[in-house]
Amino acid sequence: MAKKQFKAESKRLLDLMVNSIYTHKEIFLRELISNASDAIDKLYFRSLTDDSVNMKRDDFFIRILADKDTRTLTVSDNGCGMTPEELEANLGTIAKSGTRAFKAANELGDDIDIIGQFGVGFYSAFMVSSDVKVLSRAFGAEKGAVWESTGEDGYTIRECDKESVGTDVVLTLKADTDDENYSRFLDEYTIRELVKKYSDYIRFPIKMLVEKSRKKDGSDEYETYFEDDTLNSMIPLWRRNKSDITAEEYNGFYKDKFYDFEDPLLVIHTKAEGAVSYNALLFVPQRPPYDFYSKEFKRGLQLYSNGVMIMDKCEELLPDCFGFVRGLVDSADLSLNISREMLQHDRQLKVIASNIKKKIKAELEKLLADDREKYEKFFKAFGLPIKYGMYAGYGVDKDFLKDLVLFYSAKQSKLITLKEYVDAMEENQTDIYYACGDTIEKSLRLPQTELVRDKGYDILCMTDDVDEFVIKLLEGYEGKPFKSVAGSDLDIASEDEKKAVAEKQESSKAILDKLKDALDGKVKEVRLSSRLKTSPVCLTSDGVITVEMEKVLNAMPMENGARAERVLEINPSHPVFETISALDDDEKIKLYAKLLYNQALLIEGLPIDDPVEFSNNICLLMTK
Ligand code: ADP
């Protein structure tokens, strides 16, 4: 019979498995048991709606058989089974989930260490086996088929007889070496231990025939006999008592189930009883999954009804702002045959979703209070979705989320909350100041920040595109309005300072008008500034759209033409202003106006309209 070759990617994973020096080879058993359990889930789920599946929940089981004579270990299930085509498709190529994790980890360039940290699946059998046979009969099929492989040199598939529906995975264990004792996987003790460690929460019984002894009837002699033992407790992790679960168990469960190779940042295990009762086990990952910001990403929690999974990604359970949370909800109050459309309107589900949303927020607030360092790590990873969550839906959740956001404080040189800003405000300070820029450094170098800092007021640096939009929606915090250092309403100078500038503005009206005309509609006004100390010019705006927002809006594909009402502000105490005031040559005024305006644009990080002209104009100045 012709041998078929594995697909390239599978072959690579397989090579890794066969030649693995990984010390936790034992995880192969967990992988095979999980596959068996998934296969049973599929058939059981079908039995709920399909009368031709004549099986009840109690009929399903997984069986482990260890045979020391043949050095084989068999993991059997009576789940959905596979047709020859499915054997080919599923075992000749890495299945989707495995591939995903494998690829992600591969990008980190750490081959060996990834093995066994998450579901690399079926191929892990080759870490311990010299030969793997998969005998399977699909539900509804008359005959079975057997897939067989000794590893790298490909596999064969042929028809065979199989009495019942389901799958037997038969491993012939490798010979023991100095470094590795493969025979131990045939010991009852080891098998029990591994099942307890990795597969205790599998919801179908994992049975094994074990040797026991008892007193013979009417005599003191003992006899041995064989009996089935169920090796797993079958209580899902999330139904167990929090106090009985170790951090390791939570972490292992998360990595195994959600294909991550890092421990979660935060575990939330919660239970509700009352009008709607449920268990929820939620995890915040260390970092966003690789596809988090792509259109393909689907948020959602697994939904279980009485321990049986009915939906993999139930979107309705998780609000967008917490879309990065992984986990599951198990409730006895949901109907099993519920369809997706019905789910959306399900009242129970809505109650659960709303509770979960509040719970996640409460746990994050707790983290913020108890472990600042960890919270900052969290915020660096997921601050953006939270801010988008505040902005989404016209800000319905803005108040709900506002205490979770952090901004960089210029004065404290660290991330702080809005509350912390307000609590640390100067006595005479009425507003919350913020500056926008691509980076913290850039935002703080804006000339508009000079006077604010001079007065001793803190400035929050906004470096994400969404920041200023969020701030505009919030308007203020605890009654203190937000003020952009670049806004026309900054109003920070003292009465005397303002008066002096106003007088000068009056007396300089003629030249300011000339400058404005020279700019030919590019600015709404040229005015003297009371906010600059050492810089000659800055660009600010009147109205709601700031220069920073204009930048962001125009970068969006759907928006165009959003324009801030730009105002060019000139520092009246800067020598440049004196020079300009003394000008009477209209050509020169035009030249200076353009130069000043372009300087202001550059400082803001905005493109200048005509870089060539700008460069020529500077040369003109230099050669004069
Ligand atoms: P994963 O389980 O992550 O999808 P695996 O490599 O472990 O990847 O398995 C590949 C596929 O083979 C599974 O998705 C499933 O469709 C099929 N499979 C594996 N074991 C069984 C089994 N015992 N019964 C039915 N199908 C199975």
Short mmCIF file of C-alpha atoms in Angstrom, two decimals, residues 24 64 135 303 359 396 406 416 422 437 462 466 485 490 624:
data_model
loop_
_atom_site.label_atom_id
_atom_site.label_comp_id
_atom_site.label_asym_id
_atom_site.label_seq_id
_atom_site.Cartn_x
_atom_site.Cartn_y
_atom_site.Cartn_z
CA HIS A 24 6.95 16.71 29.65
CA ILE A 64 -7.72 3.52 28.54
CA LEU A 135 -8.95 2.84 14.18
CA LEU A 303 -21.32 28.95 26.81
CA LYS A 359 -17.61 41.66 37.59
CA VAL A 396 -22.87 54.91 26.72
CA LEU A 406 -4.58 55.72 32.82
CA ILE A 416 -2.09 57.94 36.66
CA VAL A 422 -7.88 65.55 40.34
CA GLY A 437 1.09 64.21 20.46
CA MET A 462 -2.55 61.86 25.19
CA VAL A 466 -8.71 57.89 20.42
CA VAL A 485 -3.26 73.14 26.23
CA LEU A 490 -7.26 77.66 27.81
CA LYS A 624 20.11 87.86 2.68
#
